[in-house]
mmCIF file of C-alpha atoms and ligand atoms in Angstrom:
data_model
loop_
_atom_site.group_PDB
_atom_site.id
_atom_site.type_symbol
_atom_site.label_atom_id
_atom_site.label_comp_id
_atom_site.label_asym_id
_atom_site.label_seq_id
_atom_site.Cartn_x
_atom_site.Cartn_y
_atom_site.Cartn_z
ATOM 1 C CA UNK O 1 40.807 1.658 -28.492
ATOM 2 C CA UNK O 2 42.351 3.988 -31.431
ATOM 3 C CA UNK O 3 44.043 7.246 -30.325
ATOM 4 C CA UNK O 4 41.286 9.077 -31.901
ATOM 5 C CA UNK O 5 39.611 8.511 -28.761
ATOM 6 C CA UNK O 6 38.634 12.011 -27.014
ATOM 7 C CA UNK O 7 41.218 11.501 -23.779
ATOM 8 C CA UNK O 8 39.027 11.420 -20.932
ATOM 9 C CA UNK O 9 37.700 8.769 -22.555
ATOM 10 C CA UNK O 10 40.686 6.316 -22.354
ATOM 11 C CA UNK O 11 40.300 5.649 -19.161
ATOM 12 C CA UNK O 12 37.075 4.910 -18.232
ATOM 13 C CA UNK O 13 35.626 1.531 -18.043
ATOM 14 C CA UNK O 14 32.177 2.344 -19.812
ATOM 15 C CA UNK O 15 28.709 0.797 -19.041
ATOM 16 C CA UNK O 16 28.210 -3.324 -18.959
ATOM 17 C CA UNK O 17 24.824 -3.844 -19.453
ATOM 18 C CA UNK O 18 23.175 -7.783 -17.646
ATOM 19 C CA UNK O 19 24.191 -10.512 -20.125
ATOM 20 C CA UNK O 20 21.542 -11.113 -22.390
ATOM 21 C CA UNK O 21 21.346 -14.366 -23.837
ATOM 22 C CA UNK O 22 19.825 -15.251 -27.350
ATOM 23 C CA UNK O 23 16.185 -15.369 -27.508
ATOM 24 C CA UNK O 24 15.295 -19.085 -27.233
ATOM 25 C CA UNK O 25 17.675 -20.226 -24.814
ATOM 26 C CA UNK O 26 16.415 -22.057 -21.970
ATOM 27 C CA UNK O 27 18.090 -20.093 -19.058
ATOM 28 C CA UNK O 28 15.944 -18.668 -16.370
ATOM 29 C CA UNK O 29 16.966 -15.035 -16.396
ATOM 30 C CA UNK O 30 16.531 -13.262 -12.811
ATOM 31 C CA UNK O 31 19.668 -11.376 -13.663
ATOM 32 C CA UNK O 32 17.955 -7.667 -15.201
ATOM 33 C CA UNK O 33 14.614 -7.558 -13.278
ATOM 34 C CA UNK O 34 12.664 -7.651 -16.068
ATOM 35 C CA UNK O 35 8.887 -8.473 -15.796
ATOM 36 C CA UNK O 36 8.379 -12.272 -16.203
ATOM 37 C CA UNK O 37 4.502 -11.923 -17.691
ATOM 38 C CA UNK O 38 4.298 -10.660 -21.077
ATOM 39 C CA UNK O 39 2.723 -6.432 -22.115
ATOM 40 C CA UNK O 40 -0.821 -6.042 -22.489
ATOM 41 C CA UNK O 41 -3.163 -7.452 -25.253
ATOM 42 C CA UNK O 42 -3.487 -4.172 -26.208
ATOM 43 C CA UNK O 43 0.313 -3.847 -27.276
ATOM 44 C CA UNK O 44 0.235 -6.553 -29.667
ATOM 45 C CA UNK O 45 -3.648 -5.262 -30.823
ATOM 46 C CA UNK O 46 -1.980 -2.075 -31.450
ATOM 47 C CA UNK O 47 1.262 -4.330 -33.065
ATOM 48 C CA UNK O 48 -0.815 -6.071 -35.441
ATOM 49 C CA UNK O 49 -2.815 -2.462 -37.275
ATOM 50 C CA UNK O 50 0.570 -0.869 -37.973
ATOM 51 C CA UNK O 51 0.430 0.838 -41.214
ATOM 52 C CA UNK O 52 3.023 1.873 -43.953
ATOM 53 C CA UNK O 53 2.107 5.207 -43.583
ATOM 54 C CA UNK O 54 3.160 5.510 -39.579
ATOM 55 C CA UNK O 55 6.135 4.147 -41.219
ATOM 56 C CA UNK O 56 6.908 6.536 -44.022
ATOM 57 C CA UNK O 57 7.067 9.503 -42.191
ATOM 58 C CA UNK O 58 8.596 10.983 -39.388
ATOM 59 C CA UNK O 59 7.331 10.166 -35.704
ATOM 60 C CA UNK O 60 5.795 13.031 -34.212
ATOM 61 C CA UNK O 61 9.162 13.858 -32.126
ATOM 62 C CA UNK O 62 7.234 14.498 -28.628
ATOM 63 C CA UNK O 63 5.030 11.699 -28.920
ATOM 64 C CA UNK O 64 2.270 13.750 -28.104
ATOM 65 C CA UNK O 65 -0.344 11.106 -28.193
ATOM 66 C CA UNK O 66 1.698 9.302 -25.734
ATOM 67 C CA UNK O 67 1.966 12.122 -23.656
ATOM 68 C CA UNK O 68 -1.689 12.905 -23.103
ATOM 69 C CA UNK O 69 -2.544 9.027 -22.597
ATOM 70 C CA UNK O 70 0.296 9.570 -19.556
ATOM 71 C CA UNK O 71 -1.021 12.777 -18.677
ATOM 72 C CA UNK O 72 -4.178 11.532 -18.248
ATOM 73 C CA UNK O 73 -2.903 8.471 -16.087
ATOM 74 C CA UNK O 74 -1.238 11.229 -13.686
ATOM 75 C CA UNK O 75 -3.418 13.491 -14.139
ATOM 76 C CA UNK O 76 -0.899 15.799 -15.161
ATOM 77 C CA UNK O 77 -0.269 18.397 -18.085
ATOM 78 C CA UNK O 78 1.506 16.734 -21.132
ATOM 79 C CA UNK O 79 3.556 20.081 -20.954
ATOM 80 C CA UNK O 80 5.243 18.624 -17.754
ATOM 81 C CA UNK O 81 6.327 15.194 -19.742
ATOM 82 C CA UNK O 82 9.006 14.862 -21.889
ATOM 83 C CA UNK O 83 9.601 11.133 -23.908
ATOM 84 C CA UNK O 84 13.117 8.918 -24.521
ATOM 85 C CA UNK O 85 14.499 6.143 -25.669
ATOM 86 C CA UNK O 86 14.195 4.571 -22.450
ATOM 87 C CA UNK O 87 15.242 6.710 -19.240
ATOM 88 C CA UNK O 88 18.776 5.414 -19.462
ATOM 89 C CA UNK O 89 18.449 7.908 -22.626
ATOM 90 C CA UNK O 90 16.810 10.766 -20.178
ATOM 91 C CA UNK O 91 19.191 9.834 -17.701
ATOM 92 C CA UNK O 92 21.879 10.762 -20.418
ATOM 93 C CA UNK O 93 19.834 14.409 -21.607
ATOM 94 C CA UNK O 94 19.831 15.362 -18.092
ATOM 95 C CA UNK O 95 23.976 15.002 -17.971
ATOM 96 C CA UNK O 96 24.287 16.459 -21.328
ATOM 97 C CA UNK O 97 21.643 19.879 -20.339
ATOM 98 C CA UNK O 98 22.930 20.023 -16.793
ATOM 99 C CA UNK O 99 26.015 19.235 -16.185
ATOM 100 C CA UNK O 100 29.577 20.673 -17.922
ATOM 101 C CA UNK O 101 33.391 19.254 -16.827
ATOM 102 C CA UNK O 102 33.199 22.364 -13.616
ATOM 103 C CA UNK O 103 30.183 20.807 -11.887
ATOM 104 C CA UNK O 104 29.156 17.796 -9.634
ATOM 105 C CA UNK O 105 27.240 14.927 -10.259
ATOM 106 C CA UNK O 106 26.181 13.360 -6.512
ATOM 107 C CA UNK O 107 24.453 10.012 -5.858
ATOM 108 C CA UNK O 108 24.132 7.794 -2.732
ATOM 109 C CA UNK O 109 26.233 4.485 -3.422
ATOM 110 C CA UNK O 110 25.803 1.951 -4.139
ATOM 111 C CA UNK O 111 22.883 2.698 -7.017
ATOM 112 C CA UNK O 112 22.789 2.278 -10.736
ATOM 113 C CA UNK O 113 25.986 2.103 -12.263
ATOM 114 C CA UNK O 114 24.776 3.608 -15.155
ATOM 115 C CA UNK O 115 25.192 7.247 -13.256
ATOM 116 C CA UNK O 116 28.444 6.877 -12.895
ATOM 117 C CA UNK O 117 29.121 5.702 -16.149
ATOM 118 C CA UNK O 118 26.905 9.036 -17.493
ATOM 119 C CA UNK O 119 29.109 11.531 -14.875
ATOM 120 C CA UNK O 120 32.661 9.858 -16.474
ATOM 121 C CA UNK O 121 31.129 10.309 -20.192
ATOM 122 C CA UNK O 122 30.642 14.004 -19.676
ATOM 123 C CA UNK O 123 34.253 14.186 -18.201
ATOM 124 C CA UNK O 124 32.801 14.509 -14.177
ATOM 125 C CA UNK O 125 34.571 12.588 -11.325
ATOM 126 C CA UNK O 126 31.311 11.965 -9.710
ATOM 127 C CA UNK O 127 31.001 12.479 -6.139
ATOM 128 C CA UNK O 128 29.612 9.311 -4.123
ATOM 129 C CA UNK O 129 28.108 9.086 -0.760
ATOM 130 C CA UNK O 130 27.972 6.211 1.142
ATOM 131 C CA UNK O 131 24.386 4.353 2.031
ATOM 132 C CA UNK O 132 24.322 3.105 5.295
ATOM 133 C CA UNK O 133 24.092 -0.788 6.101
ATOM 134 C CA UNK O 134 20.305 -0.051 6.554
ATOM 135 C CA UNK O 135 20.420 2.020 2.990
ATOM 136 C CA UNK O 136 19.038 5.143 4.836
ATOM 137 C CA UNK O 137 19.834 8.484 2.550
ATOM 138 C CA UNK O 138 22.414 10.600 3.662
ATOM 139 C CA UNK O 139 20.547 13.409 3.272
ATOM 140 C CA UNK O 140 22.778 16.201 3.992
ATOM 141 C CA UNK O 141 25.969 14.940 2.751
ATOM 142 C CA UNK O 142 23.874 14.569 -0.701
ATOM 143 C CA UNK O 143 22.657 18.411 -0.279
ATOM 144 C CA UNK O 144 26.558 19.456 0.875
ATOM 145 C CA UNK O 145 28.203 18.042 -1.941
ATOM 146 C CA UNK O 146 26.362 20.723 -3.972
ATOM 147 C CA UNK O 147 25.472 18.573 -7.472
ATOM 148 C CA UNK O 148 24.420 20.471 -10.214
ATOM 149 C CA UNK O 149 22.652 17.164 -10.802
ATOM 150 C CA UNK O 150 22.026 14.646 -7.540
ATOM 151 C CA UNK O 151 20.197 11.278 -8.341
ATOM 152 C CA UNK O 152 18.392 9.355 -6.149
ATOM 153 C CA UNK O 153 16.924 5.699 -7.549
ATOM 154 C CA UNK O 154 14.047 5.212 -5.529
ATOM 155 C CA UNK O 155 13.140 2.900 -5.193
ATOM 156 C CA UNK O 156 16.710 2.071 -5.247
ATOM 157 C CA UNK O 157 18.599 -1.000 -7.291
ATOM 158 C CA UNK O 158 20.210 -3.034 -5.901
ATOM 159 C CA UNK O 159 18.924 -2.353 -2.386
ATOM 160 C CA UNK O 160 15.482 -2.590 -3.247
ATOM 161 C CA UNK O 161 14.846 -0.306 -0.556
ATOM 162 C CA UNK O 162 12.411 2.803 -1.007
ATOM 163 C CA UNK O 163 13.122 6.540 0.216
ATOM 164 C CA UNK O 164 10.219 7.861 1.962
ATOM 165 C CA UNK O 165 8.705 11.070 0.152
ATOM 166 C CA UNK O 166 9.437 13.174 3.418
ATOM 167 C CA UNK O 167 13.163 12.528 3.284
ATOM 168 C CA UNK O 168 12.930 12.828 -0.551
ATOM 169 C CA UNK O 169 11.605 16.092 0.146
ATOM 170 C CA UNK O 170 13.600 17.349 2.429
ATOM 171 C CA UNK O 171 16.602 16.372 -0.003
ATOM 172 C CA UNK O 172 14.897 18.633 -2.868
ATOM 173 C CA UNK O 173 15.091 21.686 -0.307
ATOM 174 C CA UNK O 174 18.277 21.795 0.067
ATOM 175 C CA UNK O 175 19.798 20.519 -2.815
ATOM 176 C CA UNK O 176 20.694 23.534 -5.006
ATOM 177 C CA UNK O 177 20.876 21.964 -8.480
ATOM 178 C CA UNK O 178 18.782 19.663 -10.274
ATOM 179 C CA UNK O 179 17.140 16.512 -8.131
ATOM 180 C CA UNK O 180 16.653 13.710 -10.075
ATOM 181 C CA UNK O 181 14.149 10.960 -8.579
ATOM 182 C CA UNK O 182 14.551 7.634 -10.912
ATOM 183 C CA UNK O 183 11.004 5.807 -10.451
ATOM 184 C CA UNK O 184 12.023 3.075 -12.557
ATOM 185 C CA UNK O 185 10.399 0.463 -9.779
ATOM 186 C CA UNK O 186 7.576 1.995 -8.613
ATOM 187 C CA UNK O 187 5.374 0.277 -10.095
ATOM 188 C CA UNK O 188 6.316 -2.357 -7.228
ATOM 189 C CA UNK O 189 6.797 0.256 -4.358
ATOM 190 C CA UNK O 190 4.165 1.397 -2.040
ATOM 191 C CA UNK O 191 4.282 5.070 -3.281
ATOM 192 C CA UNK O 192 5.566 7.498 -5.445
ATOM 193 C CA UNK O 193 7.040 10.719 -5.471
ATOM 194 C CA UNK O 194 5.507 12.132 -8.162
ATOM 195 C CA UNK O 195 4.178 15.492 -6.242
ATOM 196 C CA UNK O 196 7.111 16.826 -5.503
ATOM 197 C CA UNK O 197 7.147 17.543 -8.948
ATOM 198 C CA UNK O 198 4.743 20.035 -8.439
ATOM 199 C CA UNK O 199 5.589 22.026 -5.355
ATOM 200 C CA UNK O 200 10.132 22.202 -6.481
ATOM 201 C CA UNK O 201 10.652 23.218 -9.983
ATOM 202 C CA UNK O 202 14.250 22.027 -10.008
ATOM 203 C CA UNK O 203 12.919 18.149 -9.644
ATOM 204 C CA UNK O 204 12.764 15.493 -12.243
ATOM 205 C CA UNK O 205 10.870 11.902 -12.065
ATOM 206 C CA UNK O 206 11.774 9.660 -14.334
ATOM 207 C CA UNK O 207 9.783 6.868 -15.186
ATOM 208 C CA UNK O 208 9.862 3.776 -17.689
ATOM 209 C CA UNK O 209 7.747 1.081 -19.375
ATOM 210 C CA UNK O 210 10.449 -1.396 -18.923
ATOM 211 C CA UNK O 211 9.935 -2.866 -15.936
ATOM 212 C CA UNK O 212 6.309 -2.325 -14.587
ATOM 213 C CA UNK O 213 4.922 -2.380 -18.306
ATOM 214 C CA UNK O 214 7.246 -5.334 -19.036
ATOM 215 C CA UNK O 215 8.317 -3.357 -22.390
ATOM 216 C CA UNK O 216 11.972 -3.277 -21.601
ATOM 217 C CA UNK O 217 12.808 -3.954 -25.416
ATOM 218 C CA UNK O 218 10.915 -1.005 -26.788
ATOM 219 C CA UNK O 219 13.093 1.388 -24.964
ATOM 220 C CA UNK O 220 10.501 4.416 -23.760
ATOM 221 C CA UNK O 221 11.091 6.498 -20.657
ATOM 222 C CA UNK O 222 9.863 9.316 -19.604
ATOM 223 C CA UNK O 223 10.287 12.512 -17.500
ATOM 224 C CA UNK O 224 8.231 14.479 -15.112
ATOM 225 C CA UNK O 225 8.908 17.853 -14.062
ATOM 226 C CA UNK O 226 8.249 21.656 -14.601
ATOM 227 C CA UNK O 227 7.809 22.356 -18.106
ATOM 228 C CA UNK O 228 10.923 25.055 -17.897
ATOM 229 C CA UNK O 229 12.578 22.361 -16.989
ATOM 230 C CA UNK O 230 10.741 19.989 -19.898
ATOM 231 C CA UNK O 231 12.318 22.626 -22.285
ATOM 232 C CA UNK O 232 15.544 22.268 -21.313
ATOM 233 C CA UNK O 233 15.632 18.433 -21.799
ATOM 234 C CA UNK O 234 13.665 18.831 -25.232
ATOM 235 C CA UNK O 235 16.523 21.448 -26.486
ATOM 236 C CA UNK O 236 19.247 18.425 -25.766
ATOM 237 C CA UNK O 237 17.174 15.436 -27.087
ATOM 238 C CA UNK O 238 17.624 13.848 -30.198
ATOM 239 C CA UNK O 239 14.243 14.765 -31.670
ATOM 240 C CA UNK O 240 13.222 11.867 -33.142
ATOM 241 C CA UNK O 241 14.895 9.452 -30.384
ATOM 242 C CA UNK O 242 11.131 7.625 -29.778
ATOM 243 C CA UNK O 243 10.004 5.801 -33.006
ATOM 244 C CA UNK O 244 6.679 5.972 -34.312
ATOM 245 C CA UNK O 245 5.892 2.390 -32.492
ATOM 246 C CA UNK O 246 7.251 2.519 -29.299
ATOM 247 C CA UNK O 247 4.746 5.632 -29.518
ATOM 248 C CA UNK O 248 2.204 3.655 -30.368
ATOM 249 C CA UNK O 249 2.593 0.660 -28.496
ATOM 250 C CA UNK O 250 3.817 2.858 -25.369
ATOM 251 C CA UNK O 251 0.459 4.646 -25.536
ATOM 252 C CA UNK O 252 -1.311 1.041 -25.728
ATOM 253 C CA UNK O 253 0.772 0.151 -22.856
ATOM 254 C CA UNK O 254 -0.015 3.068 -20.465
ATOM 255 C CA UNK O 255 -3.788 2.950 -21.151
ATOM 256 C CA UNK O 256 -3.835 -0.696 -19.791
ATOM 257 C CA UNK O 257 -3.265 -0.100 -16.123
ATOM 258 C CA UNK O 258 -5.736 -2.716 -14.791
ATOM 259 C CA UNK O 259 -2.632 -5.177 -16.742
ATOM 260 C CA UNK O 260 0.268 -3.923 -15.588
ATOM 261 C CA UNK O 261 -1.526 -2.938 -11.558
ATOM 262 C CA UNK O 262 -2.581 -7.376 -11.817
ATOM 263 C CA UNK O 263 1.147 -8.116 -12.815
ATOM 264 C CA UNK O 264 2.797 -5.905 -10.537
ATOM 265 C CA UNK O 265 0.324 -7.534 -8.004
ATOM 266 C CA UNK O 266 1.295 -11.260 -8.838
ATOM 267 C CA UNK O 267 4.998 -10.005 -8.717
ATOM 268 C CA UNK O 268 4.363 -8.834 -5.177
ATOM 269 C CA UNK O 269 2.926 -12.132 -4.006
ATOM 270 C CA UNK O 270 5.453 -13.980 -5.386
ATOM 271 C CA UNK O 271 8.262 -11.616 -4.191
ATOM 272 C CA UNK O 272 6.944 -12.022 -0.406
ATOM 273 C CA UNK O 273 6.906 -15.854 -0.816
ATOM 274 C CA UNK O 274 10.922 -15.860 -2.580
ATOM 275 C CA UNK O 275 11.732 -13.423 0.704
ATOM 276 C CA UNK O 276 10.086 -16.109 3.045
ATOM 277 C CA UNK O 277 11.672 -18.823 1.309
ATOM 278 C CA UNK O 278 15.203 -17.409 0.960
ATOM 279 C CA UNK O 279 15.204 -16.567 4.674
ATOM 280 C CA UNK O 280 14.199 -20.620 5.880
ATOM 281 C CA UNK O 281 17.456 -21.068 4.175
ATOM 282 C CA UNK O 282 19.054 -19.340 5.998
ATOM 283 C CA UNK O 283 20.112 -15.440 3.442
ATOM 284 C CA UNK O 284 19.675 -12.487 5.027
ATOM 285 C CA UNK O 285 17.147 -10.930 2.729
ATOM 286 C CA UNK O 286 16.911 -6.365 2.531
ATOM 287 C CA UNK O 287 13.148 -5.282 2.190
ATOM 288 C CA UNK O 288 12.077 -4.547 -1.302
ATOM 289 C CA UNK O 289 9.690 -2.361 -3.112
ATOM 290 C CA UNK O 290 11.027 -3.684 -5.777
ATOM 291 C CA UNK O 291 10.339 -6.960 -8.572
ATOM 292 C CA UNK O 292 14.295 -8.088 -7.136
ATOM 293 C CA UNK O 293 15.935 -9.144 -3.618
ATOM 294 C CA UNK O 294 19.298 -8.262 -2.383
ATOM 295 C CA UNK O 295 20.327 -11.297 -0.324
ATOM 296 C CA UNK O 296 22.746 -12.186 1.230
ATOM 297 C CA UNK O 297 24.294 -15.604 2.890
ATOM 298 C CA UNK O 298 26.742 -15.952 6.093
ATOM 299 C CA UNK O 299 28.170 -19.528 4.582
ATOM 300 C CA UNK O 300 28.010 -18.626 0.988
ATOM 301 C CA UNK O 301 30.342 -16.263 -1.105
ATOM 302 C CA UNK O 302 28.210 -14.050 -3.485
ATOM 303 C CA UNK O 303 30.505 -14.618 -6.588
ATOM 304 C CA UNK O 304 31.239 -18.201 -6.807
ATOM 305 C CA UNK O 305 27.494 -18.758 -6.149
ATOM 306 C CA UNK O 306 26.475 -16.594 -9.027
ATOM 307 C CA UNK O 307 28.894 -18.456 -11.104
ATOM 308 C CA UNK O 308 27.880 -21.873 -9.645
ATOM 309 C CA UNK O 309 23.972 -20.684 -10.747
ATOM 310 C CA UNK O 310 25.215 -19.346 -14.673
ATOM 311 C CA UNK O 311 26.769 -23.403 -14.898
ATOM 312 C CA UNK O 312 22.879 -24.340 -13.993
ATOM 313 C CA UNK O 313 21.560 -21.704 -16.988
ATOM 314 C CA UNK O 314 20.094 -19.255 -14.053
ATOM 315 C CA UNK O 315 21.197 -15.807 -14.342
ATOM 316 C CA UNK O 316 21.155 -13.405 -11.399
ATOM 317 C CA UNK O 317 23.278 -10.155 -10.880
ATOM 318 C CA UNK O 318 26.832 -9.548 -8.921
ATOM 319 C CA UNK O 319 27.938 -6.075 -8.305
ATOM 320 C CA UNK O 320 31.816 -5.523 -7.408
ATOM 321 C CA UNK O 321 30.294 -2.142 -5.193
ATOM 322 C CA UNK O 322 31.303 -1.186 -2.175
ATOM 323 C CA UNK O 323 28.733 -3.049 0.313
ATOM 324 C CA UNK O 324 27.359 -5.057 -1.959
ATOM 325 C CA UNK O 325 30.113 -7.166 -3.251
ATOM 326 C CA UNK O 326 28.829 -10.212 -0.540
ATOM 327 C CA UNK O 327 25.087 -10.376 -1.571
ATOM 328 C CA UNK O 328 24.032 -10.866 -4.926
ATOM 329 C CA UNK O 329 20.663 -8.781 -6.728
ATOM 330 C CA UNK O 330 17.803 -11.360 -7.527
ATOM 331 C CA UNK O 331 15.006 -10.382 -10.090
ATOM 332 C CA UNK O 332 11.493 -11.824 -8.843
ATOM 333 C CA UNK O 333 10.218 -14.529 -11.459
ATOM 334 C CA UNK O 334 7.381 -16.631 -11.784
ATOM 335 C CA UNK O 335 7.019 -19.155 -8.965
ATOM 336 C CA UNK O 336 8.129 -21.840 -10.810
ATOM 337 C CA UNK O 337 11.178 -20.062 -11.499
ATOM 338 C CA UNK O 338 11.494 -19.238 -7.848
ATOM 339 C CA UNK O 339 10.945 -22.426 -6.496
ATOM 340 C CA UNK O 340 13.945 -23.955 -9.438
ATOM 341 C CA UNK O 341 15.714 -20.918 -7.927
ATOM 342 C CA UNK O 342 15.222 -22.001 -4.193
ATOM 343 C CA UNK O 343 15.866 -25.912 -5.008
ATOM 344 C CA UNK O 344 19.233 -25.064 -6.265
ATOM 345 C CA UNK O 345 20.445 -22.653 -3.054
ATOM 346 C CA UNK O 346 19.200 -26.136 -1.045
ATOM 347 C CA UNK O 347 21.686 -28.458 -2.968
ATOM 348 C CA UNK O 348 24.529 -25.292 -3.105
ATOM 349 C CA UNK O 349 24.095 -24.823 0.489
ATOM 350 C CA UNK O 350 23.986 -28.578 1.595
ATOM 351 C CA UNK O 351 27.040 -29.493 -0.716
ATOM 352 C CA UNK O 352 28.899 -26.427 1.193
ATOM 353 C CA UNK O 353 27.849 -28.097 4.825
ATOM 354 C CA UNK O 354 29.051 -31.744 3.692
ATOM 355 C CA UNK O 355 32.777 -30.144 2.141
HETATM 356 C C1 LIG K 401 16.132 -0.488 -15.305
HETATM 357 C C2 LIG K 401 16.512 0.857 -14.775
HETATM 358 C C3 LIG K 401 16.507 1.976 -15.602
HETATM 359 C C4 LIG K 401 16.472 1.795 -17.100
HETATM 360 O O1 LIG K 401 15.286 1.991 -17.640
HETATM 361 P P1 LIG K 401 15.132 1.994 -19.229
HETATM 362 O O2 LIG K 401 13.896 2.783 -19.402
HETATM 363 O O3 LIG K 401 15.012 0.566 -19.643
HETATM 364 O O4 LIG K 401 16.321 2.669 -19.838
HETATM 365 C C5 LIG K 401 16.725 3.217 -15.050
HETATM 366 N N1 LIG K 401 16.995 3.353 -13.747
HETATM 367 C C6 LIG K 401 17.056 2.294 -12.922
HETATM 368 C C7 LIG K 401 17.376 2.483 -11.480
HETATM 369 C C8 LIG K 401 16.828 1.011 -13.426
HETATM 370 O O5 LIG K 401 16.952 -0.055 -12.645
#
């Protein structure tokens, strides 16, 4: 750190993104929920007829062509979408138009860390309120704590857990800034809340092709809400912060829903057999709308056992958070992975009994 450094800086920790390993290596990687099947056909179609030309110039900076193939999708107006470099970027426009070092940034804990991070950045102490054990939302605490930005990840990492659109609702009434509603999973979950959008002009979905879409590498996100609002977050953006391919390939993505509905399907399945398997050995496992399991284990502790798994080349996710420091997040892979998964929590667990 040089002194240059802007002082509220100095202090805080910054972001750690999941450990990525080099491509190649032969680790199975349940450690950033990413998708384990591969993007459409139509991605690398789409991959394989770039030209020089989308090359040479500028992208068109709102990706309008992406927009339409979404707002067709949600059979929305592409006037109520607005494009990023992922939603981690959105995430960061909606700090940077909203929020100033007087306000409040509010989130139920424990979430994405990434909001906190984003609060610190724009010099905010953010305001936390505590999940219950059952990861219920604490609805009026949220709406009391008066954010002029409150997030809610639903459904949420690394509970898993969903928030019900009637509770989500109810939250957007009485909130009396901005509600965010980060849909990064719900492509997993049993619903959306998508129409809220409609009805309260002060709420944001944000959505992503990293994760359902398995595109995490191209980095495009994208928001949902009332274009007023869709003007505010274009004024802040970076225009040109989607390139002219992740346009392109996001479009090819987003057309392709049979793919990514028969992926998210398979993830499912396999998700409800990991669950049923996990819990024979004996983890306490948190319902998940999710492709990744919170679990927990009464014999095991959370750390060493992710540490004991890296030694074996399988990655899975430890947060030091308040309530979730004992379990550890696992991302859903294929079964095979699963079932190398599951083998090694038999020989971990029997070692522990025989010590
Ligand atoms: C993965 C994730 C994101 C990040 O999405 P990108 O589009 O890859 O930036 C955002 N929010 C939550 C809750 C996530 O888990």
């Amino acid at each position: 750190m040089t002194p240059f450094l802007r002082p509220h800086l100095q202090t805080i920790p910054g972001y750690t993104p999941g450990e990525q390993p080099p491509p190649g290596s032969t680790v199975i990687k349940l450690n950033t929920n990413e998708n384990p099947y591969p993007p459409s056909d139509r991605v690398f179609e789409a991959l394989q007829n770039i030209d020089g030309e989308l090359l040479r110039r500028y992208p068109d900076a709102s990706a309008r062509m992406f927009r339409e193939a979404a707002g067709t999708v949600f059979d929305i107006s592409p006037d109520w979408i607005t494009v990023a470099n992922g939603s981690d970027d959105l995430l960061s426009i909606i700090m940077r138009a909203f929020v100033d070092a007087n306000s409040k940034v509010v989130y139920p804990m424990p979430t994405y860390v990434l909001y906190r991070t984003l609060a610190q950045l724009q010099g905010v102490q953010p305001c936390e309120i505590p999940y219950d054990e059952s990861f219920n939302l604490p609805i009026s605490q949220l709406a009391t704590a008066d954010g002029a930005v409150t997030l809610v990840a639903s459904p949420n990492s690394p509970s898993g857990t969903a928030i019900p659109i009637e509770q989500l609702e109810k939250l957007a009434v009485q909130v009396s800034g901005v509600l965010v509603i980060d849909e990064a999973y719900v492509d997993f979950a049993e619903s959306s809340a998508l129409a809220l959008v409609r009805d309260h002009d002060h709420v944001i979905v944000l959505r992503t092709l990293s994760k359902g879409y398995s595109l995490a590498g191209l980095r495009l996100g994208f928001a949902i809400a009332n274009p007023q609002i869709i003007q505010d977050l274009n004024k802040v953006k970076d225009s040109y912060c989607v390139d002219a391919i992740a346009t392109l390939l996001g479009t090819a993505a987003i057309q392709d829903q049979d793919h990514k509905n028969r992926n998210a399907e398979r993830v499912k399945r396999s998700r409800g057999t990991l669950a049923h398997d996990l819990e024979q050995l004996g983890f306490r496992v948190w319902p998940s709308q999710t492709n990744f399991l919170l679990i927990q284990h009464p014999d095991a502790k959370a750390l060493e056992l992710q540490q004991w798994l890296k030694q074996r080349n399988i990655l899975v996710r430890h947060f030091n958070l308040p309530s979730v420091v004992d379990k550890l997040r696992i991302t859903v892979g294929t079964d095979e992975q699963n079932a190398v998964l599951c083998q090694h929590f038999t020989h971990y667990l029997s070692a522990l009994k025989s010590s």
